[in-house]
Coordinates of C-alpha atoms and ligand atoms in Angstrom, one line a residue:
M1 CA -4.7 7.3 1.9
C2 CA -7.7 9.4 0.7
G3 CA -9.9 7.7 -1.8
I4 CA -11.8 9.2 -4.7
V5 CA -14.7 8.1 -6.7
G6 CA -16.9 9.8 -9.2
V7 CA -19.6 8.9 -11.7
V8 CA -21.4 10.7 -14.5
G9 CA -24.7 9.6 -16.1
R10 CA -26.0 6.6 -14.2
Q11 CA -29.3 6.0 -16.0
A12 CA -30.3 3.6 -13.2
N13 CA -30.5 6.7 -10.9
D14 CA -28.2 4.8 -8.5
A15 CA -25.2 7.2 -8.4
I16 CA -25.4 7.5 -4.6
D17 CA -25.1 3.8 -4.3
V18 CA -22.2 3.8 -6.8
L19 CA -20.4 6.4 -4.7
L20 CA -21.0 4.8 -1.3
N21 CA -20.1 1.3 -2.5
G22 CA -17.0 2.8 -4.2
L23 CA -16.0 4.6 -1.0
K24 CA -16.5 1.3 1.0
R25 CA -14.2 -0.5 -1.4
L26 CA -11.6 2.2 -0.8
E27 CA -11.9 2.1 3.0
Y28 CA -8.7 -0.1 3.1
R29 CA -6.7 3.0 2.1
G30 CA -7.3 4.6 5.5
Y31 CA -9.5 7.6 6.3
D32 CA -11.1 9.5 9.1
S33 CA -14.0 11.2 7.4
A34 CA -16.0 10.9 4.2
G35 CA -18.3 12.9 2.0
I36 CA -20.3 12.9 -1.3
Y37 CA -21.8 15.4 -3.6
Y38 CA -24.7 14.1 -5.7
V39 CA -26.8 15.5 -8.5
D40 CA -30.4 14.4 -9.4
S41 CA -30.9 16.2 -12.7
M42 CA -34.4 14.6 -13.1
N43 CA -35.6 16.5 -10.0
Q44 CA -33.1 19.3 -10.2
T45 CA -31.6 18.8 -6.8
D46 CA -28.1 18.4 -5.6
Q47 CA -26.5 18.2 -2.2
V48 CA -23.2 17.8 -0.3
V49 CA -23.3 15.2 2.5
K50 CA -20.4 14.6 4.9
A51 CA -19.7 12.7 8.1
V52 CA -16.7 12.1 10.4
G53 CA -15.8 8.5 11.1
P54 CA -16.8 5.4 9.2
I55 CA -18.7 5.3 5.9
K56 CA -21.8 4.0 7.8
H57 CA -22.0 7.5 9.5
L58 CA -22.1 9.0 6.0
E59 CA -24.7 6.5 4.9
A60 CA -26.9 7.4 7.8
E61 CA -26.9 11.0 6.7
V62 CA -28.0 10.3 3.2
N63 CA -31.8 10.2 2.5
Q64 CA -32.5 6.6 1.5
E65 CA -35.2 7.7 -1.0
Q66 CA -32.9 10.1 -2.8
R67 CA -32.0 9.2 -6.4
A68 CA -29.1 10.6 -8.4
Q69 CA -27.3 10.2 -11.7
T70 CA -24.0 11.9 -11.1
G71 CA -21.7 12.7 -8.2
I72 CA -18.3 12.7 -6.5
G73 CA -17.2 11.1 -3.3
H74 CA -14.1 11.1 -1.1
T75 CA -12.6 9.5 2.0
R76 CA -10.2 11.8 3.8
W77 CA -7.1 10.9 5.7
A78 CA -6.2 14.1 7.5
T79 CA -3.0 15.9 6.6
H80 CA -3.9 19.6 6.9
G81 CA -6.4 20.2 9.7
K82 CA -8.0 17.6 12.0
A83 CA -10.8 15.2 11.0
S84 CA -13.9 17.3 11.1
L85 CA -17.0 18.0 9.0
T86 CA -15.6 21.3 7.7
N87 CA -12.3 19.8 6.7
S88 CA -13.8 16.7 5.0
H89 CA -14.5 16.8 1.2
P90 CA -16.2 17.7 -1.0
H91 CA -15.3 21.4 -0.7
V92 CA -17.5 24.1 -2.2
S93 CA -16.3 27.4 -3.5
Q94 CA -17.3 30.7 -1.9
N95 CA -20.1 31.4 -4.4
E96 CA -21.2 27.8 -4.2
R97 CA -20.8 27.2 -7.9
F98 CA -18.0 24.7 -7.8
V99 CA -17.6 21.4 -5.8
L100 CA -14.4 19.5 -5.5
V101 CA -12.6 16.5 -4.1
H102 CA -8.9 16.2 -3.9
N103 CA -6.3 13.5 -3.0
G104 CA -2.7 14.7 -2.5
V105 CA -1.0 17.6 -0.9
I106 CA -0.8 21.2 -2.3
E107 CA 2.6 22.3 -0.9
N108 CA 2.2 26.0 -2.0
A109 CA -1.4 26.4 -0.6
A110 CA -0.4 29.2 1.7
A111 CA 1.4 31.2 -1.0
L112 CA -1.6 30.7 -3.4
K113 CA -4.0 32.0 -0.8
A114 CA -1.8 35.0 -0.2
T115 CA -1.4 35.8 -3.9
Y116 CA -4.9 35.2 -5.3
L117 CA -7.4 34.6 -2.5
Q118 CA -7.0 37.3 0.1
D119 CA -10.7 38.3 -0.1
V120 CA -12.0 34.7 0.2
T121 CA -13.4 33.4 3.4
F122 CA -12.2 29.8 3.8
T123 CA -14.4 27.3 5.5
S124 CA -11.8 24.7 6.2
E125 CA -8.2 24.4 7.2
T126 CA -7.3 22.2 4.2
D127 CA -4.9 22.8 1.4
S128 CA -7.5 21.3 -0.9
E129 CA -10.0 24.1 -0.5
V130 CA -7.5 26.4 -2.2
I131 CA -8.0 24.6 -5.5
V132 CA -11.8 25.1 -5.6
Q133 CA -11.5 28.7 -4.6
L134 CA -8.9 29.3 -7.3
V135 CA -11.2 27.8 -9.9
E136 CA -13.9 30.2 -8.8
H137 CA -11.4 33.1 -8.9
F138 CA -10.3 32.4 -12.5
A139 CA -13.8 31.4 -13.7
S140 CA -14.9 35.0 -13.2
T141 CA -12.8 35.9 -16.3
Q142 CA -12.3 32.6 -18.0
D143 CA -14.2 29.6 -19.4
V144 CA -14.5 27.0 -16.6
F145 CA -12.3 24.4 -18.1
E146 CA -9.6 27.0 -18.8
A147 CA -10.0 28.3 -15.2
F148 CA -9.5 24.7 -14.0
K149 CA -6.4 24.3 -16.1
H150 CA -5.1 27.7 -15.0
T151 CA -5.5 26.6 -11.4
L152 CA -3.6 23.3 -12.1
T153 CA -0.6 25.1 -13.6
L154 CA -0.2 27.0 -10.3
L155 CA -0.3 23.9 -8.0
E156 CA 2.9 22.5 -6.5
G157 CA 2.7 19.1 -4.9
S158 CA 0.4 16.2 -5.8
Y159 CA -3.2 15.9 -6.8
A160 CA -6.0 13.7 -8.1
V161 CA -8.9 16.1 -8.5
L162 CA -12.6 15.9 -9.5
L163 CA -14.4 19.2 -10.1
M164 CA -18.1 19.8 -10.7
D165 CA -19.7 22.9 -11.9
R166 CA -23.2 23.2 -10.5
E167 CA -24.3 25.1 -13.6
H168 CA -23.3 22.2 -15.9
T169 CA -23.8 19.0 -13.9
D170 CA -23.7 16.7 -16.9
E171 CA -20.0 16.8 -17.0
M172 CA -17.0 16.6 -14.6
Y173 CA -13.5 17.8 -14.9
I174 CA -10.7 15.7 -13.6
A175 CA -6.9 15.9 -13.3
K176 CA -3.9 13.9 -12.1
H177 CA -0.4 14.7 -10.9
K178 CA 1.5 12.2 -8.7
S179 CA -1.7 10.8 -7.0
P180 CA -3.4 7.8 -8.5
L181 CA -6.5 8.2 -10.7
L182 CA -8.3 5.9 -13.1
L183 CA -11.0 6.6 -15.6
A184 CA -13.7 3.9 -15.5
V185 CA -15.5 3.4 -18.8
G186 CA -19.0 2.0 -18.4
E187 CA -22.0 1.4 -20.7
G188 CA -23.9 4.7 -20.7
F189 CA -21.8 6.2 -17.9
N190 CA -18.3 7.1 -17.1
G191 CA -16.6 7.0 -13.7
V192 CA -13.3 7.9 -12.0
C193 CA -11.6 6.4 -9.0
S194 CA -8.3 6.0 -7.1
D195 CA -8.3 2.2 -7.5
A196 CA -10.2 0.0 -9.9
L197 CA -11.6 -1.9 -6.9
A198 CA -14.0 1.1 -6.3
M199 CA -15.8 0.7 -9.7
I200 CA -15.3 -3.0 -10.5
E201 CA -18.9 -3.8 -9.6
Y202 CA -20.0 -1.6 -12.5
T203 CA -17.3 -2.0 -15.2
D204 CA -14.0 -3.7 -15.8
Q205 CA -12.8 -1.3 -18.4
F206 CA -10.3 1.4 -17.2
I207 CA -7.9 4.0 -18.4
A208 CA -4.8 4.7 -16.3
L209 CA -4.4 8.4 -16.3
V210 CA -0.8 9.7 -16.2
D211 CA 0.7 12.7 -14.6
G212 CA -0.3 15.9 -16.3
D213 CA -3.5 14.5 -17.7
V214 CA -6.6 16.6 -17.5
A215 CA -9.9 15.4 -18.7
T216 CA -13.6 16.2 -19.2
I217 CA -15.9 13.3 -18.7
R218 CA -19.6 13.0 -19.7
P219 CA -22.0 10.0 -19.6
T220 CA -20.9 8.6 -23.0
S221 CA -17.7 10.4 -23.8
Y222 CA -14.5 11.7 -22.4
E223 CA -11.6 13.9 -23.7
I224 CA -8.1 13.5 -22.2
S225 CA -5.3 16.0 -22.8
N226 CA -2.4 17.6 -21.1
L227 CA -2.3 21.1 -19.7
D228 CA -1.1 22.4 -23.1
G229 CA -4.3 21.1 -24.7
I230 CA -2.6 18.2 -26.6
E231 CA -5.1 15.4 -26.7
R232 CA -4.2 11.7 -26.1
T233 CA -6.3 8.6 -26.6
P234 CA -5.0 6.0 -24.2
E235 CA -5.8 2.3 -24.5
L236 CA -8.4 0.8 -22.2
F237 CA -7.3 -2.0 -19.9
T238 CA -9.4 -4.8 -18.4
A239 CA -9.1 -4.9 -14.6
N240 CA -9.0 -8.5 -13.6
I241 CA -10.2 -8.4 -10.0
D242 CA -11.9 -11.4 -8.5
Q243 CA -14.8 -9.7 -6.6
E244 CA -15.3 -12.7 -4.5
A245 CA -11.7 -12.7 -3.4
A246 CA -12.0 -9.0 -2.5
G247 CA -14.6 -9.8 0.1
K248 CA -13.8 -11.3 3.5
G249 CA -16.2 -14.2 3.3
T250 CA -16.7 -15.9 6.7
Y251 CA -13.6 -14.3 8.2
P252 CA -14.0 -11.8 11.0
Y253 CA -11.2 -9.7 9.6
F254 CA -9.4 -9.4 6.3
M255 CA -6.1 -9.7 8.0
L256 CA -6.8 -13.3 9.2
K257 CA -8.0 -14.2 5.7
E258 CA -4.9 -12.7 4.2
I259 CA -2.6 -14.5 6.6
D260 CA -4.4 -17.8 5.7
E261 CA -4.0 -17.2 2.0
Q262 CA -0.2 -17.3 2.2
P263 CA 0.3 -21.0 1.3
I264 CA -1.9 -20.4 -1.8
V265 CA 0.1 -17.3 -2.7
M266 CA 3.3 -19.3 -2.6
R267 CA 1.8 -22.0 -4.8
R268 CA 0.5 -19.3 -7.2
L269 CA 4.0 -17.9 -7.4
V270 CA 5.4 -21.3 -8.3
E271 CA 2.7 -21.8 -11.0
T272 CA 3.2 -18.3 -12.5
Y273 CA 6.9 -18.0 -12.4
L274 CA 8.4 -21.5 -12.1
N275 CA 6.3 -23.4 -14.5
K276 CA 8.6 -24.7 -17.3
E277 CA 5.9 -23.9 -19.9
N278 CA 5.7 -20.4 -18.7
E279 CA 9.4 -19.4 -18.5
S280 CA 8.7 -16.1 -20.3
A281 CA 6.7 -15.0 -17.2
I282 CA 10.0 -13.3 -16.2
D283 CA 11.2 -11.4 -19.2
A284 CA 14.7 -12.6 -20.2
S285 CA 15.9 -9.0 -20.4
I286 CA 15.1 -8.5 -16.6
V287 CA 17.5 -11.4 -15.9
E288 CA 20.1 -10.0 -18.4
Q289 CA 20.0 -6.5 -16.9
M290 CA 20.3 -7.9 -13.4
M291 CA 23.3 -10.1 -14.4
E292 CA 25.0 -7.1 -15.9
A293 CA 24.5 -5.0 -12.7
D294 CA 27.5 -4.5 -10.4
R295 CA 25.1 -3.6 -7.6
I296 CA 21.4 -4.0 -7.0
Y297 CA 19.5 -1.4 -5.0
I298 CA 16.3 -2.3 -3.4
I299 CA 13.9 0.5 -2.5
G300 CA 10.8 0.3 -0.3
C301 CA 9.0 1.5 2.8
G302 CA 7.7 -0.2 5.9
T303 CA 7.0 -3.8 5.4
S304 CA 8.2 -3.7 1.8
Y305 CA 11.5 -2.4 3.0
H306 CA 11.7 -5.3 5.4
A307 CA 11.0 -7.7 2.6
G308 CA 13.9 -6.0 0.8
L309 CA 16.2 -6.8 3.7
V310 CA 15.4 -10.5 3.5
G311 CA 15.7 -10.2 -0.3
K312 CA 19.2 -8.8 0.1
K313 CA 20.3 -12.0 1.8
L314 CA 18.7 -14.1 -0.8
I315 CA 20.0 -12.3 -3.8
E316 CA 23.6 -12.0 -2.5
E317 CA 23.6 -15.7 -1.5
W318 CA 22.2 -16.9 -4.8
T319 CA 23.6 -14.4 -7.3
H320 CA 26.8 -13.1 -5.6
I321 CA 25.8 -9.6 -6.7
P322 CA 26.1 -7.1 -3.8
V323 CA 22.7 -5.6 -2.7
E324 CA 21.9 -2.4 -0.9
V325 CA 18.4 -1.9 0.6
H326 CA 17.2 1.6 1.2
I327 CA 14.2 3.3 2.8
A328 CA 12.6 5.2 0.0
S329 CA 12.0 8.5 1.8
E330 CA 15.7 8.6 2.9
F331 CA 17.1 7.6 -0.5
A332 CA 15.1 10.3 -2.3
Y333 CA 16.8 13.1 -0.4
Y334 CA 20.1 11.5 0.7
P335 CA 21.1 9.3 -2.2
P336 CA 24.2 7.1 -1.6
I337 CA 27.0 6.9 -4.1
I338 CA 25.6 4.8 -6.9
S339 CA 27.7 2.2 -8.6
E340 CA 28.6 2.2 -12.3
R341 CA 26.0 -0.4 -13.4
P342 CA 23.1 -0.3 -10.9
F343 CA 19.9 -2.1 -11.1
F344 CA 16.9 -0.9 -9.1
I345 CA 14.2 -3.0 -7.6
F346 CA 11.2 -1.2 -6.2
L347 CA 9.1 -3.2 -3.7
S348 CA 5.5 -2.0 -3.2
Q349 CA 2.4 -3.8 -2.4
S350 CA 0.2 -1.0 -3.6
G351 CA 2.5 0.3 -6.4
E352 CA 1.4 3.8 -5.4
T353 CA 3.6 4.8 -2.5
A354 CA 4.7 8.4 -3.0
D355 CA 8.0 8.0 -1.2
S356 CA 9.1 5.1 -3.5
R357 CA 7.8 6.9 -6.6
Q358 CA 9.9 9.9 -5.7
V359 CA 13.0 7.6 -6.0
L360 CA 11.7 6.0 -9.3
V361 CA 11.3 9.4 -10.9
Q362 CA 15.0 10.2 -10.0
T363 CA 16.3 6.8 -11.2
N364 CA 14.3 7.2 -14.5
E365 CA 15.9 10.6 -14.9
M366 CA 19.3 8.9 -14.7
N367 CA 18.2 6.2 -17.1
Y368 CA 18.9 3.4 -14.6
P369 CA 17.1 0.2 -15.3
S370 CA 14.4 -0.7 -12.8
L371 CA 11.9 -3.4 -11.8
T372 CA 8.8 -3.0 -9.7
L373 CA 7.5 -5.9 -7.7
T374 CA 3.9 -5.0 -6.8
N375 CA 0.5 -6.5 -6.2
V376 CA -1.5 -4.0 -8.2
V377 CA -1.6 -4.3 -11.9
G378 CA -1.2 -1.0 -13.8
S379 CA -0.2 0.8 -10.6
T380 CA 2.0 3.9 -11.0
L381 CA 5.3 2.2 -9.9
A382 CA 4.5 -0.7 -12.3
R383 CA 3.9 1.5 -15.2
E384 CA 6.8 3.8 -14.7
A385 CA 9.6 1.3 -14.0
T386 CA 11.4 -0.3 -16.9
Y387 CA 9.9 -3.7 -15.9
A388 CA 7.2 -4.9 -13.6
L389 CA 6.5 -8.3 -12.1
Y390 CA 3.2 -9.0 -10.2
L391 CA 2.9 -10.7 -6.8
N392 CA -0.5 -12.2 -7.8
A393 CA -1.3 -12.3 -4.1
G394 CA -4.9 -11.2 -4.6
V395 CA -6.3 -7.9 -3.2
E396 CA -4.8 -7.1 0.2
V397 CA -7.3 -5.1 2.1
A398 CA -6.1 -5.1 5.8
V399 CA -3.8 -2.2 6.4
A400 CA -1.2 -4.5 8.0
S401 CA 0.5 -6.2 5.1
T402 CA 1.0 -10.0 5.4
K403 CA 0.6 -12.0 2.2
A404 CA 2.1 -9.2 0.1
Y405 CA 5.2 -9.4 2.3
T406 CA 5.7 -13.1 1.9
A407 CA 4.9 -12.8 -1.8
Q408 CA 7.6 -10.2 -2.2
V409 CA 10.1 -12.4 -0.5
G410 CA 9.0 -15.4 -2.6
L411 CA 9.2 -13.5 -5.8
L412 CA 12.7 -12.1 -4.9
A413 CA 13.8 -15.7 -4.3
I414 CA 12.5 -16.8 -7.7
L415 CA 14.3 -13.9 -9.4
A416 CA 17.5 -14.5 -7.4
Q417 CA 17.6 -18.1 -8.4
R418 CA 17.0 -17.3 -12.1
V419 CA 19.8 -14.8 -12.1
G420 CA 22.2 -17.1 -10.1
D421 CA 21.4 -20.0 -12.4
Q422 CA 22.2 -17.8 -15.5
R423 CA 25.4 -16.8 -13.8
A424 CA 26.2 -20.5 -13.6
I425 CA 26.6 -20.5 -9.8
D426 CA 26.4 -24.2 -9.2
A427 CA 24.9 -24.2 -5.7
T428 CA 22.1 -22.0 -7.0
S429 CA 21.4 -24.0 -10.1
Q430 CA 21.0 -27.1 -8.0
I431 CA 18.1 -25.7 -6.0
D432 CA 14.7 -27.1 -7.1
L433 CA 12.9 -23.9 -6.1
A434 CA 9.5 -25.1 -7.1
H435 CA 9.9 -28.0 -4.7
E436 CA 11.4 -25.8 -1.9
L437 CA 8.6 -23.2 -2.2
S438 CA 6.0 -26.0 -2.0
M439 CA 7.7 -27.1 1.2
V440 CA 7.4 -23.5 2.5
S441 CA 3.7 -23.7 1.6
L442 CA 3.3 -26.9 3.6
A443 CA 5.2 -25.5 6.6
M444 CA 3.0 -22.4 6.5
E445 CA -0.1 -24.6 6.6
V446 CA 1.2 -26.3 9.8
V447 CA 1.5 -22.9 11.5
L448 CA -1.9 -21.9 10.4
E449 CA -3.4 -25.0 11.9
D450 CA -2.0 -24.0 15.3
K451 CA -3.9 -20.7 15.5
Q452 CA -5.3 -21.6 18.9
Q453 CA -1.8 -21.7 20.3
F454 CA -1.1 -18.2 19.1
E455 CA -4.3 -17.0 20.6
T456 CA -3.2 -18.4 23.9
L457 CA 0.3 -17.0 23.6
A458 CA -1.0 -13.6 22.7
H459 CA -3.2 -13.7 25.8
D460 CA -0.4 -14.8 28.1
F461 CA 2.3 -12.5 26.8
L462 CA 0.6 -9.5 25.1
A463 CA -2.8 -8.9 26.7
T464 CA -1.8 -5.9 28.9
T465 CA 1.8 -5.0 28.3
R466 CA 2.7 -1.5 27.2
K467 CA 5.9 -2.5 25.4
A468 CA 7.5 -5.6 23.8
F469 CA 10.6 -6.6 21.9
Y470 CA 11.4 -9.0 19.1
I471 CA 15.0 -10.0 18.8
G472 CA 17.0 -12.2 16.4
R473 CA 20.3 -12.3 14.5
G474 CA 20.9 -12.4 10.7
V475 CA 17.7 -12.9 8.8
D476 CA 15.9 -13.4 12.2
Y477 CA 16.8 -9.8 12.9
Y478 CA 15.0 -8.7 9.7
S479 CA 12.1 -10.9 10.7
S480 CA 12.2 -9.2 14.1
I481 CA 11.8 -5.8 12.7
E482 CA 8.9 -6.8 10.5
S483 CA 7.3 -8.7 13.4
A484 CA 7.7 -5.7 15.6
L485 CA 6.1 -3.4 13.0
K486 CA 3.1 -5.8 12.6
L487 CA 2.5 -6.0 16.4
K488 CA 2.9 -2.2 17.1
E489 CA 0.8 -1.0 14.1
I490 CA -2.3 -2.9 15.0
S491 CA -2.2 -3.6 18.7
Y492 CA -0.6 -0.2 19.7
I493 CA 1.9 -2.0 21.9
Q494 CA 5.2 -0.1 21.6
T495 CA 7.3 -2.8 20.1
E496 CA 10.9 -2.7 18.8
G497 CA 12.7 -5.2 16.7
F498 CA 16.4 -5.6 17.6
A499 CA 19.5 -7.3 16.5
A500 CA 19.8 -9.7 19.5
G501 CA 23.4 -8.7 20.3
E502 CA 22.5 -5.0 20.4
L503 CA 20.2 -5.0 23.4
K504 CA 23.0 -5.0 25.9
H505 CA 24.4 -1.8 24.3
G506 CA 21.7 0.4 25.7
T507 CA 18.1 -0.9 25.2
I508 CA 18.4 -3.6 27.9
S509 CA 17.7 -0.8 30.4
L510 CA 14.1 -0.8 29.2
I511 CA 13.6 -4.4 30.3
E512 CA 11.4 -4.6 33.4
E513 CA 9.5 -7.3 35.3
E514 CA 7.3 -9.1 32.7
T515 CA 8.4 -7.1 29.6
P516 CA 7.7 -9.5 26.7
V517 CA 10.8 -10.4 24.7
I518 CA 10.2 -12.6 21.7
G519 CA 13.3 -14.4 20.4
L520 CA 13.4 -15.7 16.8
I521 CA 16.0 -18.5 16.4
T522 CA 16.3 -20.3 13.0
E523 CA 20.0 -20.1 12.2
A524 CA 22.3 -22.6 13.8
H525 CA 25.5 -20.6 13.8
T526 CA 24.0 -17.8 16.0
A527 CA 21.3 -19.8 17.9
G528 CA 23.6 -20.1 21.0
Q529 CA 24.3 -16.3 21.0
T530 CA 20.7 -15.4 20.7
R531 CA 19.8 -17.8 23.5
S532 CA 22.5 -16.1 25.7
N533 CA 20.9 -12.7 24.9
L534 CA 17.5 -14.1 25.9
S535 CA 19.0 -15.3 29.2
E536 CA 20.4 -11.9 29.9
V537 CA 16.9 -10.3 29.6
A538 CA 15.2 -13.2 31.4
S539 CA 17.5 -12.6 34.4
R540 CA 16.3 -9.0 34.5
G541 CA 12.6 -10.1 34.6
A542 CA 11.7 -10.3 30.9
H543 CA 8.9 -12.7 29.9
V544 CA 10.6 -14.6 27.2
L545 CA 8.8 -16.3 24.3
I546 CA 10.9 -18.3 21.8
I547 CA 10.0 -19.2 18.3
S548 CA 12.6 -21.5 16.7
N549 CA 12.8 -24.1 13.9
E550 CA 13.3 -27.8 14.2
T551 CA 17.1 -27.7 13.8
N552 CA 17.5 -25.2 16.6
A553 CA 14.6 -26.1 18.9
E554 CA 14.9 -26.7 22.6
P555 CA 12.2 -28.4 24.7
T556 CA 11.2 -25.2 26.4
D557 CA 10.6 -23.2 23.2
Q558 CA 7.0 -22.1 23.0
Y559 CA 6.7 -22.7 19.3
V560 CA 8.7 -24.6 16.8
I561 CA 8.3 -24.1 13.0
K562 CA 9.1 -26.8 10.4
N563 CA 12.5 -26.7 8.7
V564 CA 12.5 -25.6 5.1
H565 CA 15.4 -24.6 2.8
P566 CA 17.5 -22.5 5.1
T567 CA 17.5 -19.5 2.8
L568 CA 13.7 -19.5 2.7
Q569 CA 13.1 -20.1 6.4
S570 CA 12.0 -16.6 7.1
L571 CA 9.0 -17.1 4.9
V572 CA 7.7 -19.4 7.6
T573 CA 9.1 -17.6 10.7
I574 CA 6.9 -14.6 10.0
L575 CA 3.6 -16.4 10.2
P576 CA 3.6 -17.0 14.0
T577 CA 4.4 -13.4 14.5
Q578 CA 1.6 -12.2 12.2
L579 CA -0.8 -14.4 14.2
L580 CA 0.6 -13.0 17.5
A581 CA -0.1 -9.5 16.3
Y582 CA -3.6 -10.4 15.1
Y583 CA -4.6 -12.1 18.4
A584 CA -3.0 -9.5 20.6
T585 CA -5.1 -6.9 18.8
I586 CA -8.3 -8.9 19.2
E587 CA -7.5 -9.4 22.8
R588 CA -7.0 -5.7 23.4
G589 CA -10.2 -4.9 21.5
Y590 CA -9.0 -2.9 18.5
D591 CA -10.1 -3.0 14.9
V592 CA -7.5 -5.3 13.3
D593 CA -8.0 -4.2 9.7
K594 CA -8.1 -0.4 10.2
P595 CA -5.6 0.7 12.8
R596 CA -5.8 4.4 13.7
N597 CA -3.8 7.0 11.8
L598 CA -2.7 4.5 9.1
A599 CA -3.5 4.2 5.4
K600 CA -3.1 1.3 3.1
S601 CA -2.0 3.3 0.1
V602 CA 0.4 6.0 1.3
T603 CA 0.2 8.6 -1.5
V604 CA 1.8 11.5 0.2
E605 CA 5.5 12.0 1.0
Ligands
F6R701 C1 2.7 -2.3 7.2 C2 2.6 -1.8 5.9 C3 3.3 -0.6 5.4 C4 3.6 -0.7 3.9 C5 4.3 0.6 3.5 C6 4.7 0.6 2.0 O1 2.0 -3.4 7.5 O2 1.8 -2.3 5.1 O3 4.5 -0.5 6.2 O4 4.5 -1.8 3.7 O5 3.4 1.7 3.7 O6 3.5 0.3 1.2 P1 3.7 -0.3 -0.2 O7 4.2 -1.7 0.0 O8 2.3 -0.3 -0.8 O9 4.6 0.5 -1.0

């Protein structure tokens, strides 16, 4: 959600390429317009270039011959004002001296305008423009860096900001509060970006800025301090991103590649966390703290929340510790009564989700122990929780999360078994989880070999419908909600996931002739009930598709997945539904990887 990239001092004169490549790498975050500001100090020219729509529109606007050494770039996901040239970044101050890009939301923008900027003519509807106009306002009486800091002290909300002064283009001012920002340290140049992926082509050395940091960066130096001027010299970290893996290779879409990677991701989890020689991969104190907890709270949003629901079943079954799962944006403002010895688990693919972070800030204030499971090393939620464990799923680019979901469930299973084992729960100790996850991996591979069938099923059931339902009971209900989210977010078919027994309490009135209802049936003790619910909708005209496992299969079921350990079955159930979502979207002619209105990294509340 909004991407930022900046660079100072590219001797190779290729700053425009650095910005455009960086913005392309950040496309996954979701955006609807983009822009850059570049400076060619050799020829004393500079320019702002913007375009609505994909980066290729922006590229087409840039003069191919133009060279530059320094610049800032931005992809905008509209929050205040529609996607348009005037609302896209960079924003320029009224006297045209200052140029700025911003990620985040300034909640008190209207009040700041009214107090300080009554005489300013705004060119955009954005909250971001307020920042650059305030800098101009204060710079009339203050040194520019002081004016920048003065501005920051007034802002309420979240920001990652890059500011350039057209009178001193050899340096850039940057600041961070709640929105992600990394300093990229190169040889002979310095950069800044929302995600290391944006600069990994040019350097693997980064500094994770923390909330309250403000910095000046130049080609070969940088100074980082807080708003009170107290300097800090943070450690560099090496970003370990496999550039090859970050590309989509021969796949038409990232989503298909990422779906296909799931068996490997399971194996990698086994190697990383279940290898006897590597037992310390899970810090013993995580296990101890979880064992001491009287209740575990799992916090997440969207797909990560759904992974938490499956995790609840796993953890309760294997550790006997009660688990609550909460939607982060609800928990933050309506917290439940918290038990005496809670342990918090944050699930987040990106590690940057503002809603989840809002809760983490609160639990940190209460000194509750916490663990983040995330795919992004050094991300905010990883840094700020007491502990972090990484999914090691490889970069997930498609907006619709697939391999991160199964990795979250897989890692929760590993954690649950470790805790249950330590609590001497016999049934848990006896599970050979490395073997069971390998079987999951094999069962996933079987599904992936049947892609053609899902293409056909998507064509038969989902090509033209306006709505669809997924239903199931128990863990199949949780898989149903996740399956429904996957289908609706990319194919735009209005899809709901329901507890199978609930339909008849109201929603069944929506069933019409040919409404697709997809039943998930993998648990023996409720298979009969779910089949009855499917008969109820079939007799009202629904087009019923059944995905079951071997134990519960009937000859008319359209797809049967392999049996795996019953507690891990949902790791396999989800793959057919990911493929149905993928092929339905292809069939309906939409961009699978970049669904409208959505962002990969949701950094606003
Ligand atoms: C849907 C999807 C989203 C995310 C949600 C939380 O496919 O990806 O629902 O799961 O925005 O994001 P993270 O996991 O990065 O916290």
